[in-house]
Amino acid sequence: MKVYICADIEGVAGVVTPQQCQAGNPEYERARVLMTEEVNAAIAGARDAGAEEILVNDAHGPMTNLLPDRLDREAVVIQGKPKRFGMFAGLTAGFDMIFGVGFHAPASGFGVLAHTTSTAAFRSVRVGDALLSEASLYGAYAGELGVPVGMVSGDDACAAHVATVFPEAERVVVKTGLGNRAAAALHPEVAREMIRAGAARALARRAEIRPLALPTSETLTLDFVGAAQADLVATIPVARRLDATRVALPIASAADAVGWVNVASAMAASLR
Ligand SMILES: [Zn+2]
């Protein structure tokens, strides 16, 4: 069996502030250790259930957060950016399951450090009327490849969101949000034990866990934090301006949606 692990940081036990998620802060150096160890727990769970091949993708910010020499030596890790298909770069139809570690709730809702791709760019990301999270955006892309998301760890708001998108997936709650930047968290070792068990359970239940099918032959609507960001993204020839902060882009697949979200995020970052 082949398992793909997408690693983010906002949903890791013990992480509650933006400073913990950004290089250059002493708190970040500790948070990336916590992140790396939660990924190790997911790798251990995958191996407990019989996985032979494990690919980890470092998926937060500059995508160079995981400490390679501290990662389980059985896994291969992708780091750095830009990379095609961002958070799910390197995923192919040959994988049996995806685990999301350190995940978080979507922008414009409750949840510890809730955002979608970039806090500085998007107020919300929608396909049709559906509010997308990173989990559902990328989960839908994985669904097009026929690969299910089997386990997601993060806070309680992330779990509540995941329950609506992938009801069959294992949800591991490592902290309960008291706000956007406050949470009651499990001890990191307890969180890791739960992630390891959740990962193994997901693989054992793989026959029941289906790939996500999201109707994506609609319009992708990006609501930007600033009107200048919308001005810039509206210069894409196929873009349609909806109002001061919203731009619509045509998509024929979730893969298209992933591509546009990453292009628009990078463009918006140039106006920070
Ligand atoms: Zn992140």
CSV table of C-alpha atoms and ligand atoms in Angstrom, one decimal:
chain,number,residue,atom,x,y,z
A,1,MET,CA,0.0,0.0,0.0
A,2,LYS,CA,1.1,3.5,-0.8
A,3,VAL,CA,0.1,6.4,1.5
A,4,TYR,CA,0.4,10.2,0.8
A,5,ILE,CA,0.7,12.5,3.8
A,6,CYS,CA,0.0,16.2,3.4
A,7,ALA,CA,1.4,18.1,6.4
A,8,ASP,CA,0.2,21.6,7.5
A,9,ILE,CA,1.0,23.3,10.8
A,10,GLU,CA,-2.0,25.3,12.0
A,11,GLY,CA,-3.9,22.2,13.2
A,12,VAL,CA,-1.0,20.8,15.2
A,13,ALA,CA,-1.5,20.3,19.0
A,14,GLY,CA,0.2,23.3,20.8
A,15,VAL,CA,0.0,25.7,17.8
A,16,VAL,CA,-2.4,28.6,18.3
A,17,THR,CA,-0.6,31.8,17.0
A,18,PRO,CA,0.4,33.1,13.6
A,19,GLN,CA,4.0,33.6,15.0
A,20,GLN,CA,4.2,29.8,15.6
A,21,CYS,CA,3.5,29.3,11.9
A,22,GLN,CA,6.0,31.7,10.5
A,23,ALA,CA,9.8,31.3,10.1
A,24,GLY,CA,11.9,33.9,11.9
A,25,ASN,CA,10.1,33.5,15.3
A,26,PRO,CA,11.6,31.4,18.1
A,27,GLU,CA,8.1,29.9,18.7
A,28,TYR,CA,8.2,28.6,15.1
A,29,GLU,CA,11.3,26.5,15.7
A,30,ARG,CA,9.4,24.7,18.4
A,31,ALA,CA,6.2,24.4,16.4
A,32,ARG,CA,7.9,22.8,13.4
A,33,VAL,CA,9.2,20.1,15.8
A,34,LEU,CA,5.6,19.4,17.0
A,35,MET,CA,4.5,19.3,13.3
A,36,THR,CA,7.3,16.9,12.3
A,37,GLU,CA,6.4,14.6,15.2
A,38,GLU,CA,2.7,14.5,14.3
A,39,VAL,CA,3.7,13.5,10.8
A,40,ASN,CA,5.9,10.8,12.3
A,41,ALA,CA,2.9,9.5,14.2
A,42,ALA,CA,0.8,9.3,10.9
A,43,ILE,CA,3.7,7.5,9.3
A,44,ALA,CA,3.8,5.0,12.2
A,45,GLY,CA,0.1,4.4,11.9
A,46,ALA,CA,0.3,3.8,8.2
A,47,ARG,CA,3.1,1.3,8.8
A,48,ASP,CA,1.1,-0.4,11.6
A,49,ALA,CA,-1.7,-1.0,9.0
A,50,GLY,CA,0.7,-2.4,6.4
A,51,ALA,CA,1.7,0.6,4.2
A,52,GLU,CA,5.0,0.0,2.4
A,53,GLU,CA,5.5,3.3,0.7
A,54,ILE,CA,4.9,6.7,2.3
A,55,LEU,CA,5.3,10.1,0.6
A,56,VAL,CA,5.1,13.2,2.8
A,57,ASN,CA,4.4,16.6,1.3
A,58,ASP,CA,5.4,19.7,3.3
A,59,ALA,CA,2.4,21.9,2.6
A,60,HIS,CA,2.6,25.0,4.8
A,61,GLY,CA,3.9,28.5,3.8
A,62,PRO,CA,7.2,28.1,2.0
A,63,MET,CA,6.8,24.4,2.4
A,64,THR,CA,10.2,23.9,4.1
A,65,ASN,CA,8.9,23.4,7.7
A,66,LEU,CA,9.5,19.7,8.4
A,67,LEU,CA,12.9,18.7,9.8
A,68,PRO,CA,14.1,16.0,7.4
A,69,ASP,CA,16.6,14.5,9.9
A,70,ARG,CA,13.9,14.1,12.5
A,71,LEU,CA,11.4,12.5,10.1
A,72,ASP,CA,10.8,8.8,10.1
A,73,ARG,CA,13.5,7.3,7.8
A,74,GLU,CA,11.0,5.1,5.9
A,75,ALA,CA,9.3,8.1,4.4
A,76,VAL,CA,10.2,10.3,1.4
A,77,VAL,CA,9.6,14.0,1.8
A,78,ILE,CA,8.7,16.7,-0.8
A,79,GLN,CA,9.7,20.2,0.3
A,80,GLY,CA,9.9,23.7,-1.3
A,81,LYS,CA,7.7,25.7,-3.7
A,82,PRO,CA,6.3,26.6,-6.2
A,83,LYS,CA,5.2,23.2,-7.2
A,84,ARG,CA,2.3,22.1,-9.4
A,85,PHE,CA,-0.7,21.0,-7.3
A,86,GLY,CA,0.8,22.6,-4.2
A,87,MET,CA,-0.4,20.9,-1.1
A,88,PHE,CA,-1.0,17.6,-3.0
A,89,ALA,CA,2.1,17.9,-5.3
A,90,GLY,CA,3.4,14.5,-6.3
A,91,LEU,CA,0.1,12.7,-5.7
A,92,THR,CA,-0.8,10.1,-8.4
A,93,ALA,CA,-3.6,7.6,-9.0
A,94,GLY,CA,-1.2,5.0,-7.7
A,95,PHE,CA,-1.7,6.0,-4.0
A,96,ASP,CA,-4.2,4.1,-1.8
A,97,MET,CA,-5.0,6.9,0.7
A,98,ILE,CA,-4.2,10.4,1.8
A,99,PHE,CA,-3.8,11.6,5.4
A,100,GLY,CA,-4.0,15.3,6.3
A,101,VAL,CA,-2.0,16.2,9.4
A,102,GLY,CA,-2.2,19.6,11.1
A,103,PHE,CA,-5.3,20.7,9.0
A,104,HIS,CA,-7.6,23.6,9.9
A,105,ALA,CA,-11.1,25.0,9.2
A,106,PRO,CA,-11.8,27.2,6.1
A,107,ALA,CA,-11.6,31.0,5.9
A,108,SER,CA,-14.6,33.0,7.0
A,109,GLY,CA,-15.6,30.6,9.8
A,110,PHE,CA,-14.7,29.6,13.3
A,111,GLY,CA,-11.6,27.5,14.0
A,112,VAL,CA,-8.0,27.9,15.2
A,113,LEU,CA,-6.1,29.9,12.6
A,114,ALA,CA,-8.9,29.2,10.1
A,115,HIS,CA,-8.0,30.2,6.6
A,116,THR,CA,-8.0,28.9,3.0
A,117,THR,CA,-4.6,28.8,1.4
A,118,SER,CA,-3.7,32.4,2.4
A,119,THR,CA,-5.1,34.6,5.2
A,120,ALA,CA,-3.6,37.6,3.5
A,121,ALA,CA,-5.4,36.8,0.2
A,122,PHE,CA,-8.8,35.1,0.6
A,123,ARG,CA,-11.9,35.9,2.6
A,124,SER,CA,-13.5,32.9,1.0
A,125,VAL,CA,-13.1,30.4,-1.8
A,126,ARG,CA,-16.2,28.9,-3.4
A,127,VAL,CA,-17.2,26.5,-6.1
A,128,GLY,CA,-20.8,27.2,-7.0
A,129,ASP,CA,-22.4,27.9,-3.6
A,130,ALA,CA,-20.1,25.5,-1.7
A,131,LEU,CA,-17.5,27.1,0.6
A,132,LEU,CA,-14.2,25.3,0.1
A,133,SER,CA,-11.5,24.5,2.6
A,134,GLU,CA,-8.0,23.4,1.7
A,135,ALA,CA,-9.3,19.9,2.7
A,136,SER,CA,-12.2,19.9,0.3
A,137,LEU,CA,-10.4,21.8,-2.6
A,138,TYR,CA,-7.5,19.4,-2.6
A,139,GLY,CA,-9.7,16.4,-1.5
A,140,ALA,CA,-11.7,17.0,-4.7
A,141,TYR,CA,-8.6,17.0,-6.8
A,142,ALA,CA,-7.5,13.7,-5.2
A,143,GLY,CA,-11.0,12.4,-5.9
A,144,GLU,CA,-10.4,13.1,-9.6
A,145,LEU,CA,-7.4,10.8,-9.3
A,146,GLY,CA,-9.5,8.2,-7.4
A,147,VAL,CA,-7.6,8.6,-4.1
A,148,PRO,CA,-9.6,9.0,-0.9
A,149,VAL,CA,-8.7,11.2,2.1
A,150,GLY,CA,-8.9,8.7,4.9
A,151,MET,CA,-7.7,10.7,8.0
A,152,VAL,CA,-7.6,14.3,8.9
A,153,SER,CA,-6.1,15.7,12.2
A,154,GLY,CA,-6.7,19.2,13.5
A,155,ASP,CA,-9.0,21.2,15.8
A,156,ASP,CA,-12.7,20.6,16.5
A,157,ALA,CA,-13.8,23.1,13.8
A,158,CYS,CA,-11.7,21.3,11.2
A,159,ALA,CA,-13.2,18.0,12.3
A,160,ALA,CA,-16.8,19.4,12.1
A,161,HIS,CA,-16.0,20.7,8.6
A,162,VAL,CA,-14.4,17.4,7.5
A,163,ALA,CA,-17.5,15.5,8.7
A,164,THR,CA,-19.6,17.4,6.2
A,165,VAL,CA,-17.1,16.8,3.3
A,166,PHE,CA,-15.7,13.3,3.9
A,167,PRO,CA,-18.1,11.7,6.4
A,168,GLU,CA,-16.3,8.4,6.1
A,169,ALA,CA,-12.8,9.7,7.0
A,170,GLU,CA,-11.2,9.3,10.4
A,171,ARG,CA,-11.2,12.7,12.2
A,172,VAL,CA,-8.6,13.2,15.0
A,173,VAL,CA,-9.3,16.2,17.2
A,174,VAL,CA,-6.0,17.3,18.9
A,175,LYS,CA,-7.4,20.7,20.3
A,176,THR,CA,-10.6,22.5,20.9
A,177,GLY,CA,-10.8,26.1,19.7
A,178,LEU,CA,-11.7,28.9,22.1
A,179,GLY,CA,-11.3,31.4,19.3
A,180,ASN,CA,-9.1,32.0,16.2
A,181,ARG,CA,-6.0,32.2,18.3
A,182,ALA,CA,-6.8,30.2,21.4
A,183,ALA,CA,-7.3,26.5,22.1
A,184,ALA,CA,-7.4,23.8,24.7
A,185,ALA,CA,-4.9,21.3,23.4
A,186,LEU,CA,-4.0,17.7,24.2
A,187,HIS,CA,-0.5,17.0,25.3
A,188,PRO,CA,1.6,16.5,22.1
A,189,GLU,CA,2.3,12.9,23.0
A,190,VAL,CA,-1.4,12.1,23.4
A,191,ALA,CA,-2.1,13.8,20.1
A,192,ARG,CA,0.5,11.7,18.4
A,193,GLU,CA,-0.9,8.5,19.9
A,194,MET,CA,-4.4,9.4,18.6
A,195,ILE,CA,-3.0,10.3,15.1
A,196,ARG,CA,-1.2,7.0,14.9
A,197,ALA,CA,-4.3,5.1,15.9
A,198,GLY,CA,-6.5,7.1,13.5
A,199,ALA,CA,-4.2,6.6,10.6
A,200,ALA,CA,-4.1,2.8,11.2
A,201,ARG,CA,-7.9,2.7,11.6
A,202,ALA,CA,-8.4,4.6,8.3
A,203,LEU,CA,-6.3,2.1,6.3
A,204,ALA,CA,-8.0,-0.8,7.9
A,205,ARG,CA,-11.3,0.7,6.9
A,206,ARG,CA,-10.1,1.6,3.4
A,207,ALA,CA,-12.9,-0.4,1.6
A,208,GLU,CA,-15.5,1.9,3.2
A,209,ILE,CA,-13.8,5.3,2.4
A,210,ARG,CA,-14.6,6.7,-1.0
A,211,PRO,CA,-12.8,9.4,-3.0
A,212,LEU,CA,-14.5,12.8,-2.8
A,213,ALA,CA,-16.6,13.8,-5.8
A,214,LEU,CA,-17.3,17.5,-5.8
A,215,PRO,CA,-19.3,19.0,-8.6
A,216,THR,CA,-16.6,21.2,-10.1
A,217,SER,CA,-17.9,22.0,-13.6
A,218,GLU,CA,-19.0,25.3,-12.2
A,219,THR,CA,-17.4,28.6,-11.4
A,220,LEU,CA,-14.6,29.2,-8.9
A,221,THR,CA,-15.4,32.4,-6.9
A,222,LEU,CA,-12.5,34.1,-5.0
A,223,ASP,CA,-13.4,36.7,-2.4
A,224,PHE,CA,-10.2,38.7,-1.7
A,225,VAL,CA,-9.3,40.5,1.5
A,226,GLY,CA,-8.5,43.7,-0.5
A,227,ALA,CA,-10.0,45.2,-3.6
A,228,ALA,CA,-6.5,45.8,-5.1
A,229,GLN,CA,-5.9,42.0,-5.1
A,230,ALA,CA,-9.2,41.5,-7.0
A,231,ASP,CA,-8.1,44.3,-9.4
A,232,LEU,CA,-5.0,42.3,-10.2
A,233,VAL,CA,-6.6,38.9,-10.5
A,234,ALA,CA,-9.3,40.3,-12.7
A,235,THR,CA,-6.6,41.1,-15.3
A,236,ILE,CA,-6.5,37.3,-16.1
A,237,PRO,CA,-8.2,37.2,-19.5
A,238,VAL,CA,-10.8,34.6,-18.5
A,239,ALA,CA,-11.6,36.2,-15.2
A,240,ARG,CA,-14.9,37.9,-14.5
A,241,ARG,CA,-15.2,40.7,-11.9
A,242,LEU,CA,-18.3,40.2,-9.7
A,243,ASP,CA,-17.9,43.2,-7.3
A,244,ALA,CA,-15.1,45.1,-5.5
A,245,THR,CA,-13.5,42.1,-3.9
A,246,ARG,CA,-14.9,39.1,-5.8
A,247,VAL,CA,-13.6,37.5,-9.0
A,248,ALA,CA,-15.0,34.5,-10.8
A,249,LEU,CA,-12.9,32.0,-12.8
A,250,PRO,CA,-14.1,29.2,-15.1
A,251,ILE,CA,-13.1,25.7,-14.1
A,252,ALA,CA,-13.7,22.3,-15.6
A,253,SER,CA,-12.2,20.2,-12.8
A,254,ALA,CA,-11.0,20.4,-9.2
A,255,ALA,CA,-7.5,20.4,-10.7
A,256,ASP,CA,-8.3,23.7,-12.4
A,257,ALA,CA,-9.6,25.1,-9.1
A,258,VAL,CA,-6.4,24.1,-7.3
A,259,GLY,CA,-4.4,25.8,-10.1
A,260,TRP,CA,-6.3,29.1,-10.0
A,261,VAL,CA,-6.3,29.3,-6.2
A,262,ASN,CA,-2.5,29.0,-6.2
A,263,VAL,CA,-2.0,31.4,-9.1
A,264,ALA,CA,-4.4,34.0,-7.5
A,265,SER,CA,-2.8,33.5,-4.0
A,266,ALA,CA,0.7,34.2,-5.5
A,267,MET,CA,-0.6,37.3,-7.4
A,268,ALA,CA,-2.4,38.6,-4.3
A,269,ALA,CA,0.8,38.2,-2.3
A,270,SER,CA,2.6,40.7,-4.6
A,271,LEU,CA,0.2,43.4,-3.3
A,272,ARG,CA,0.7,42.8,0.5
B,1,ZN,ZN,-0.7,26.2,6.8
